[in-house]
Structure formats: structure tokens, C-alpha cells
Amino acid sequence: MVAHARGEEPEGEEVSRSQAPGLWAMLDELAAAMQVRLPQRVVLVTEATAAAVDHQDRWRPWVYHQTLVLGVPLLQGLSAAEMKAVLAHELAHFSRHFGWGGHWLYRARAGWTALLSADQADESVWYRAAGAYARWFAPMFQRLTVQESVANEYEADALAARVCAPEALAQALLRMSASQLPARRRRFGVGPCPESALRDEGLRLAAPLSAAGVQQALSLDAQAHVAADPLTHTHPPSHARISAILGAVPPQLSLEGVAQDQAAGPVWWGAAWPDVLAQAEREWRGQWQRAWAAQAAWHAACEARLSALQGPSAPPAEAGGEAERLECLVTLEEPAWEGEPLLPDQASLEPLALFWWAVALLQAQHPQGLAWAEAAIRSAPVLAAPMRRRLAFENPLGSSPEERRRQEALWARALARRDAARAKALGAGPQGVQACQLPVWRTEALRRALAADSAVQQASLIGYDIALADGRRFELAMLCLRLDVSQGVQEPEIQDVYAQLMARVATPLRVAVVQSWWSTEAWPEWLVAHEHAHSASVLKPPSS
């Protein structure tokens, strides 16, 4: 739950009193009990979130309006009593009964965060200078003010608990924490995007949870809090909030299931709720269908590679097969095992295999995950930076400050050279085009994604070498797309999806880019000639 936010007017499906009389009646009741003003707008979004947003008036920037943002999955998965407690928590942020300085701090933090990205080449000199200052000042400002934000969350919980059942607020926090359990995460499947993806997410929130599941959910929430950047800790961990609400976390706390007709959405919208859910489902599918198809193709390719690595002719662990197997499992975002895994001897593993074991253990929330991460970095300090990036650690584990700085500097220089090579590739155009040498299973993932994408008429994968002025050479992998203008899609929308797939093959010495042409434009002659010479480069022929 995003309890408080500042920024532009949030987008979403606005809800009027006539559309949801039960919801607005509940807001009226809470506003009277809490002595707060009602928000001017209530909007529905497809994310499992709730937020109280203060935003500036478009024409009068000194005037602020309030919008309450509610996620459809929460309305489908939380009971009316639990959702009432969530509403009370959000309204508490509009109350002005506490944290007067906190409201200003939210605006200030948002402003400094926006300036952090002000170093783009197309910005003015003064704006870039402001961005450079923000990179020095903003972290210090956030460090000094983050405790005020945390205090605001406790205050909002306390105010909500005075007008609602404290147990309902604690249960709502637990349900949202439980949504991060491996068995309850929304996953991209191996086929088309299901019609009921959004509804299913709500039903997972509504599912009962045993006492053991509650403890696991709270533990995962605490681990995520520790692993995240401390400057983003504007919300306390769930176990701390529940302890403050109930006095202590009950040792055998569990959750009962929420019947579909008792969820907040059906109770407050009545017979209109199925239409609300269907509309949200269409919006969700429109936003995610293309990404779903690409991810489903990637999963299919990973599973095919995983089957090959597990077959009778699979390479032994010392030949790298075990590391590849774990990479497939992590890519699929599935726990690498069920139950208690049989962990190999760390000393018998090569550093890369040890690294992937650590990633897989952490992905599966195994208690030995952090210990294996430390062992992986000790075995090869160069793995500290990728481990931190992969797992969003604040600091790399198991290396000295000097070593961390050295590795970060080396990686930053490598990425800067790669960015320079990418800019040169896009500016100069292909020269010396050759077949792109990627592993077959990675190429197959692109092929399957393209086959299912009707907006792409034609696609080829090419490669060529780039040399910078300092003599550094790079291998370039370019995905060339021809887009159907009749589909009514945006070019960046398509490119972003395939850029994510291409990013999987990029390294500090390999640049991956996506170039596209519209169907009204001619397929470049140099590309036609290359396809004739290298038929394997064609991922999607124009006839398909």
C-alpha cells in the first residue's frame, strides 16, 4: 500500500457517487468520524495499491487537490472491513491532524528526486547544473527526512485504528505482504495472457493463510525492507506496523479466506462490480498483453533449454551446466526447488556457478541465501557489483570499501564505453554486417515472441563490430523490426518490449539495440542483401 504520495494528478477510472454509492457512503462515514475533508476524486487503477495523492492544480500551482487511488485487485481481494481500514489509513494522510512538516517534506523530496534526472543532454545548462547539485544534496536531504515519513505512517495507522477495527487493518497489511509469497506472485505464463489475470490476483489476496504462511510473509517483507535502499524506507516493515497497531504480533496469527461476495468491491458496487472488474481487466490486458507474449516466449525458450540441461546428455556441473540450469530457473522467476534443497559443497563450485546458486537461493527466499551471496563474492570479488545490481543490495557484501570503489569504477567505465558504442552504432549505421552469434535458445526466445506479435511484420537479427577512438572494440547485436502501421500501436511501446529481451544479451563488451521501420517504408537494401546471404538471421519472414 502506498500510503501517501505527491505529484501530478493521478490517472485512472474516476468513480462517481452514482457509480459506487457504497464506497462513497463509507468515505462519508469515515470523514465524519475522523473529522477530515473528503478527497475531490476517487480513481481506480489496475495495480494492487492504495494511495493518498496531493497534487497541484494545473492552473493554480499554489492550490493542492486530493485524490484517493484504489487498486481493483485490493477491492477484489480484501473484505469490506479490511478495505474500510485501508480507506481510513489513506484519509488520515489528508487529515492534517499530524505531520504538518511531513506534508511539506513529501513535496520537497519529490522535487529533489525529479531533479536527479536533470542531466540529460537535451536539457538546459542551468537545469543540468541543478541536477548535478541534486545528486549531492538529495541523498543527504532524504536521509535526514526519512524518519519523518516513517512517523507519518505510524500516525496514520493509529488514527485509522481509532475509527476501525485494529485487527482489520492488521489483516489488510498481512494480505498485501502475503501477495509477495512465491506461491502467490503473479507470473507470466507460457501461453497467451489469461482473460482473468487481474481477477486472479485479487483472489490470491483473498485466499486464507496459515500461521506458518503469515510468519513467512512477514519474514519476506522484513528481508525486502533490509535489502532496499534505506533512503526509500518511507514505510516501516509490516511486522513493526502490526506490532504498533495490535500491541504485538500474535504468535499464531492467521488469515481466513474472503468470500467473493464479501469482498469490498462487490459489497460497495453491488451488481455493477462485474462490469468494473471487466473494464479493469481490459485495461490491464491492453497494457500488458505485448509484454506477456514476449515473456511467455522467453519462458518457453528457457524451459526448453532447462529440459536439455536436465536430460541424459546434459553437461556435468563442472562444465557449467549447473550454472546455466540455475540461470534458467532464476530467469523463469520460479524457486529452484521445492522443499529443502540439497546444497552442494561450495568449494567444489566455480565462482559463476556459486553466484547463480546464491541468486537462486535468494530468489527462493532460502535462509542460506545471504550466506551464499557472501561466499560468492569472497570467491570472486568481481561478482560484488553484479550481485548488488541483481539483488538491489545497498552495499556489496564481503569486500572492502576500496575494492567496492575500484569495481564500481571499472564497471562504470565499461558501461560508459558501451553507451558510447551504442550511440555510434545508431548514428553511423550498419557497416560490415555479419551474422549475430547468440546462443540458439536466446535467439529462439526472440523468434517465438515475434511470431505471436501481429504488429511486427518482419524481423531480422544482425551483428557487426564497432571500434571507439580509444581502440576498444564491441560486438553489436541489432534487432531490426518492420512495424505494421495498421495495428495502431506506438513505436516506443513495441521497441520497449523487445529492448527488454535484447537487454538480456547485452554485456559490457556487447551492445544490444533495436531499430524499426514502418510498413510504409522500404526494408533497407543492405538488410535484404544480408538476409539473402544469411537466412538464419531472419527471425520473422514477411510472409508470416
mmCIF file with all atom_site columns, N, CA and C in Angstrom, residues 15-18 20-40 42 68 84 87-88 91 163-164 268:
data_model
loop_
_atom_site.group_PDB
_atom_site.id
_atom_site.type_symbol
_atom_site.label_atom_id
_atom_site.label_alt_id
_atom_site.label_comp_id
_atom_site.label_asym_id
_atom_site.label_entity_id
_atom_site.label_seq_id
_atom_site.pdbx_PDB_ins_code
_atom_site.Cartn_x
_atom_site.Cartn_y
_atom_site.Cartn_z
_atom_site.occupancy
_atom_site.B_iso_or_equiv
_atom_site.pdbx_formal_charge
_atom_site.auth_seq_id
_atom_site.auth_comp_id
_atom_site.auth_asym_id
_atom_site.auth_atom_id
_atom_site.pdbx_PDB_model_num
ATOM 1   N N  . VAL A 1 15  ? -14.423 7.462  -10.164 1.00 0.00 ? 15  VAL A N  1
ATOM 2   C CA . VAL A 1 15  ? -15.613 6.823  -9.609  1.00 0.00 ? 15  VAL A CA 1
ATOM 3   C C  . VAL A 1 15  ? -16.527 7.905  -9.031  1.00 0.00 ? 15  VAL A C  1
ATOM 4   N N  . SER A 1 16  ? -17.733 7.983  -9.545  1.00 0.00 ? 16  SER A N  1
ATOM 5   C CA . SER A 1 16  ? -18.706 8.953  -9.040  1.00 0.00 ? 16  SER A CA 1
ATOM 6   C C  . SER A 1 16  ? -19.560 8.320  -7.945  1.00 0.00 ? 16  SER A C  1
ATOM 7   N N  . ARG A 1 17  ? -20.344 9.170  -7.267  1.00 0.00 ? 17  ARG A N  1
ATOM 8   C CA . ARG A 1 17  ? -21.228 8.666  -6.210  1.00 0.00 ? 17  ARG A CA 1
ATOM 9   C C  . ARG A 1 17  ? -22.302 7.738  -6.767  1.00 0.00 ? 17  ARG A C  1
ATOM 10  N N  . SER A 1 18  ? -22.791 8.040  -7.941  1.00 0.00 ? 18  SER A N  1
ATOM 11  C CA . SER A 1 18  ? -23.844 7.193  -8.506  1.00 0.00 ? 18  SER A CA 1
ATOM 12  C C  . SER A 1 18  ? -23.311 5.829  -8.931  1.00 0.00 ? 18  SER A C  1
ATOM 13  N N  . ALA A 1 20  ? -20.713 4.137  -7.412  1.00 0.00 ? 20  ALA A N  1
ATOM 14  C CA . ALA A 1 20  ? -20.353 3.319  -6.245  1.00 0.00 ? 20  ALA A CA 1
ATOM 15  C C  . ALA A 1 20  ? -20.904 3.968  -4.979  1.00 0.00 ? 20  ALA A C  1
ATOM 16  N N  . PRO A 1 21  ? -22.221 3.921  -4.781  1.00 0.00 ? 21  PRO A N  1
ATOM 17  C CA . PRO A 1 21  ? -22.806 4.571  -3.589  1.00 0.00 ? 21  PRO A CA 1
ATOM 18  C C  . PRO A 1 21  ? -22.285 3.980  -2.291  1.00 0.00 ? 21  PRO A C  1
ATOM 19  N N  . GLY A 1 22  ? -22.004 2.667  -2.288  1.00 0.00 ? 22  GLY A N  1
ATOM 20  C CA . GLY A 1 22  ? -21.497 2.055  -1.059  1.00 0.00 ? 22  GLY A CA 1
ATOM 21  C C  . GLY A 1 22  ? -20.115 2.572  -0.683  1.00 0.00 ? 22  GLY A C  1
ATOM 22  N N  . LEU A 1 23  ? -19.249 2.754  -1.664  1.00 0.00 ? 23  LEU A N  1
ATOM 23  C CA . LEU A 1 23  ? -17.906 3.286  -1.397  1.00 0.00 ? 23  LEU A CA 1
ATOM 24  C C  . LEU A 1 23  ? -17.979 4.704  -0.857  1.00 0.00 ? 23  LEU A C  1
ATOM 25  N N  . TRP A 1 24  ? -18.777 5.560  -1.505  1.00 0.00 ? 24  TRP A N  1
ATOM 26  C CA . TRP A 1 24  ? -18.849 6.950  -1.058  1.00 0.00 ? 24  TRP A CA 1
ATOM 27  C C  . TRP A 1 24  ? -19.560 7.072  0.292   1.00 0.00 ? 24  TRP A C  1
ATOM 28  N N  . ALA A 1 25  ? -20.524 6.196  0.564   1.00 0.00 ? 25  ALA A N  1
ATOM 29  C CA . ALA A 1 25  ? -21.145 6.210  1.888   1.00 0.00 ? 25  ALA A CA 1
ATOM 30  C C  . ALA A 1 25  ? -20.117 5.863  2.964   1.00 0.00 ? 25  ALA A C  1
ATOM 31  N N  . MET A 1 26  ? -19.226 4.913  2.657   1.00 0.00 ? 26  MET A N  1
ATOM 32  C CA . MET A 1 26  ? -18.179 4.558  3.607   1.00 0.00 ? 26  MET A CA 1
ATOM 33  C C  . MET A 1 26  ? -17.209 5.728  3.795   1.00 0.00 ? 26  MET A C  1
ATOM 34  N N  . LEU A 1 27  ? -16.860 6.419  2.709   1.00 0.00 ? 27  LEU A N  1
ATOM 35  C CA . LEU A 1 27  ? -15.975 7.575  2.825   1.00 0.00 ? 27  LEU A CA 1
ATOM 36  C C  . LEU A 1 27  ? -16.628 8.687  3.641   1.00 0.00 ? 27  LEU A C  1
ATOM 37  N N  . ASP A 1 28  ? -17.934 8.910  3.438   1.00 0.00 ? 28  ASP A N  1
ATOM 38  C CA . ASP A 1 28  ? -18.645 9.925  4.232   1.00 0.00 ? 28  ASP A CA 1
ATOM 39  C C  . ASP A 1 28  ? -18.597 9.564  5.717   1.00 0.00 ? 28  ASP A C  1
ATOM 40  N N  . GLU A 1 29  ? -18.838 8.290  6.019   1.00 0.00 ? 29  GLU A N  1
ATOM 41  C CA . GLU A 1 29  ? -18.824 7.846  7.420   1.00 0.00 ? 29  GLU A CA 1
ATOM 42  C C  . GLU A 1 29  ? -17.450 8.052  8.047   1.00 0.00 ? 29  GLU A C  1
ATOM 43  N N  . LEU A 1 30  ? -16.406 7.668  7.330   1.00 0.00 ? 30  LEU A N  1
ATOM 44  C CA . LEU A 1 30  ? -15.055 7.809  7.866   1.00 0.00 ? 30  LEU A CA 1
ATOM 45  C C  . LEU A 1 30  ? -14.659 9.274  7.995   1.00 0.00 ? 30  LEU A C  1
ATOM 46  N N  . ALA A 1 31  ? -14.996 10.089 7.011   1.00 0.00 ? 31  ALA A N  1
ATOM 47  C CA . ALA A 1 31  ? -14.633 11.509 7.062   1.00 0.00 ? 31  ALA A CA 1
ATOM 48  C C  . ALA A 1 31  ? -15.269 12.191 8.255   1.00 0.00 ? 31  ALA A C  1
ATOM 49  N N  . ALA A 1 32  ? -16.538 11.829 8.546   1.00 0.00 ? 32  ALA A N  1
ATOM 50  C CA . ALA A 1 32  ? -17.207 12.420 9.708   1.00 0.00 ? 32  ALA A CA 1
ATOM 51  C C  . ALA A 1 32  ? -16.562 11.949 11.003  1.00 0.00 ? 32  ALA A C  1
ATOM 52  N N  . ALA A 1 33  ? -16.234 10.672 11.099  1.00 0.00 ? 33  ALA A N  1
ATOM 53  C CA . ALA A 1 33  ? -15.646 10.138 12.327  1.00 0.00 ? 33  ALA A CA 1
ATOM 54  C C  . ALA A 1 33  ? -14.235 10.682 12.551  1.00 0.00 ? 33  ALA A C  1
ATOM 55  N N  . MET A 1 34  ? -13.491 10.906 11.483  1.00 0.00 ? 34  MET A N  1
ATOM 56  C CA . MET A 1 34  ? -12.098 11.345 11.596  1.00 0.00 ? 34  MET A CA 1
ATOM 57  C C  . MET A 1 34  ? -11.963 12.862 11.500  1.00 0.00 ? 34  MET A C  1
ATOM 58  N N  . GLN A 1 35  ? -13.070 13.538 11.181  1.00 0.00 ? 35  GLN A N  1
ATOM 59  C CA . GLN A 1 35  ? -13.066 14.998 11.022  1.00 0.00 ? 35  GLN A CA 1
ATOM 60  C C  . GLN A 1 35  ? -12.054 15.430 9.967   1.00 0.00 ? 35  GLN A C  1
ATOM 61  N N  . VAL A 1 36  ? -12.182 14.834 8.801   1.00 0.00 ? 36  VAL A N  1
ATOM 62  C CA . VAL A 1 36  ? -11.319 15.182 7.675   1.00 0.00 ? 36  VAL A CA 1
ATOM 63  C C  . VAL A 1 36  ? -12.195 15.531 6.477   1.00 0.00 ? 36  VAL A C  1
ATOM 64  N N  . ARG A 1 37  ? -11.596 16.229 5.523   1.00 0.00 ? 37  ARG A N  1
ATOM 65  C CA . ARG A 1 37  ? -12.296 16.537 4.282   1.00 0.00 ? 37  ARG A CA 1
ATOM 66  C C  . ARG A 1 37  ? -12.232 15.344 3.332   1.00 0.00 ? 37  ARG A C  1
ATOM 67  N N  . LEU A 1 38  ? -13.281 15.183 2.557   1.00 0.00 ? 38  LEU A N  1
ATOM 68  C CA . LEU A 1 38  ? -13.277 14.122 1.558   1.00 0.00 ? 38  LEU A CA 1
ATOM 69  C C  . LEU A 1 38  ? -12.337 14.482 0.416   1.00 0.00 ? 38  LEU A C  1
ATOM 70  N N  . PRO A 1 39  ? -11.719 13.494 -0.201  1.00 0.00 ? 39  PRO A N  1
ATOM 71  C CA . PRO A 1 39  ? -10.924 13.786 -1.398  1.00 0.00 ? 39  PRO A CA 1
ATOM 72  C C  . PRO A 1 39  ? -11.832 14.253 -2.527  1.00 0.00 ? 39  PRO A C  1
ATOM 73  N N  . GLN A 1 40  ? -11.286 15.115 -3.386  1.00 0.00 ? 40  GLN A N  1
ATOM 74  C CA . GLN A 1 40  ? -12.096 15.602 -4.502  1.00 0.00 ? 40  GLN A CA 1
ATOM 75  C C  . GLN A 1 40  ? -12.393 14.495 -5.512  1.00 0.00 ? 40  GLN A C  1
ATOM 76  N N  . VAL A 1 42  ? -11.904 10.098 -6.569  1.00 0.00 ? 42  VAL A N  1
ATOM 77  C CA . VAL A 1 42  ? -11.508 8.716  -6.305  1.00 0.00 ? 42  VAL A CA 1
ATOM 78  C C  . VAL A 1 42  ? -11.318 8.054  -7.662  1.00 0.00 ? 42  VAL A C  1
ATOM 79  N N  . LEU A 1 68  ? -7.893  10.104 -4.084  1.00 0.00 ? 68  LEU A N  1
ATOM 80  C CA . LEU A 1 68  ? -7.732  8.790  -3.470  1.00 0.00 ? 68  LEU A CA 1
ATOM 81  C C  . LEU A 1 68  ? -7.624  7.756  -4.582  1.00 0.00 ? 68  LEU A C  1
ATOM 82  N N  . LYS A 1 84  ? -12.136 -0.992 4.483   1.00 0.00 ? 84  LYS A N  1
ATOM 83  C CA . LYS A 1 84  ? -12.517 0.192  5.251   1.00 0.00 ? 84  LYS A CA 1
ATOM 84  C C  . LYS A 1 84  ? -11.316 0.708  6.048   1.00 0.00 ? 84  LYS A C  1
ATOM 85  N N  . LEU A 1 87  ? -9.010  2.487  3.697   1.00 0.00 ? 87  LEU A N  1
ATOM 86  C CA . LEU A 1 87  ? -9.522  3.823  3.393   1.00 0.00 ? 87  LEU A CA 1
ATOM 87  C C  . LEU A 1 87  ? -9.249  4.784  4.541   1.00 0.00 ? 87  LEU A C  1
ATOM 88  N N  . ALA A 1 88  ? -9.442  4.314  5.773   1.00 0.00 ? 88  ALA A N  1
ATOM 89  C CA . ALA A 1 88  ? -9.200  5.176  6.928   1.00 0.00 ? 88  ALA A CA 1
ATOM 90  C C  . ALA A 1 88  ? -7.730  5.583  6.995   1.00 0.00 ? 88  ALA A C  1
ATOM 91  N N  . LEU A 1 91  ? -7.246  8.262  4.274   1.00 0.00 ? 91  LEU A N  1
ATOM 92  C CA . LEU A 1 91  ? -7.869  9.527  4.658   1.00 0.00 ? 91  LEU A CA 1
ATOM 93  C C  . LEU A 1 91  ? -7.087  10.212 5.772   1.00 0.00 ? 91  LEU A C  1
ATOM 94  N N  . VAL A 1 163 ? -10.938 4.493  14.461  1.00 0.00 ? 163 VAL A N  1
ATOM 95  C CA . VAL A 1 163 ? -12.281 4.510  13.880  1.00 0.00 ? 163 VAL A CA 1
ATOM 96  C C  . VAL A 1 163 ? -12.630 3.182  13.211  1.00 0.00 ? 163 VAL A C  1
ATOM 97  N N  . CYS A 1 164 ? -11.676 2.275  13.125  1.00 0.00 ? 164 CYS A N  1
ATOM 98  C CA . CYS A 1 164 ? -11.924 0.961  12.519  1.00 0.00 ? 164 CYS A CA 1
ATOM 99  C C  . CYS A 1 164 ? -11.388 -0.121 13.458  1.00 0.00 ? 164 CYS A C  1
ATOM 100 N N  . TRP A 1 268 ? -19.590 -2.811 -2.105  1.00 0.00 ? 268 TRP A N  1
ATOM 101 C CA . TRP A 1 268 ? -19.787 -1.374 -2.309  1.00 0.00 ? 268 TRP A CA 1
ATOM 102 C C  . TRP A 1 268 ? -20.343 -1.039 -3.687  1.00 0.00 ? 268 TRP A C  1
#
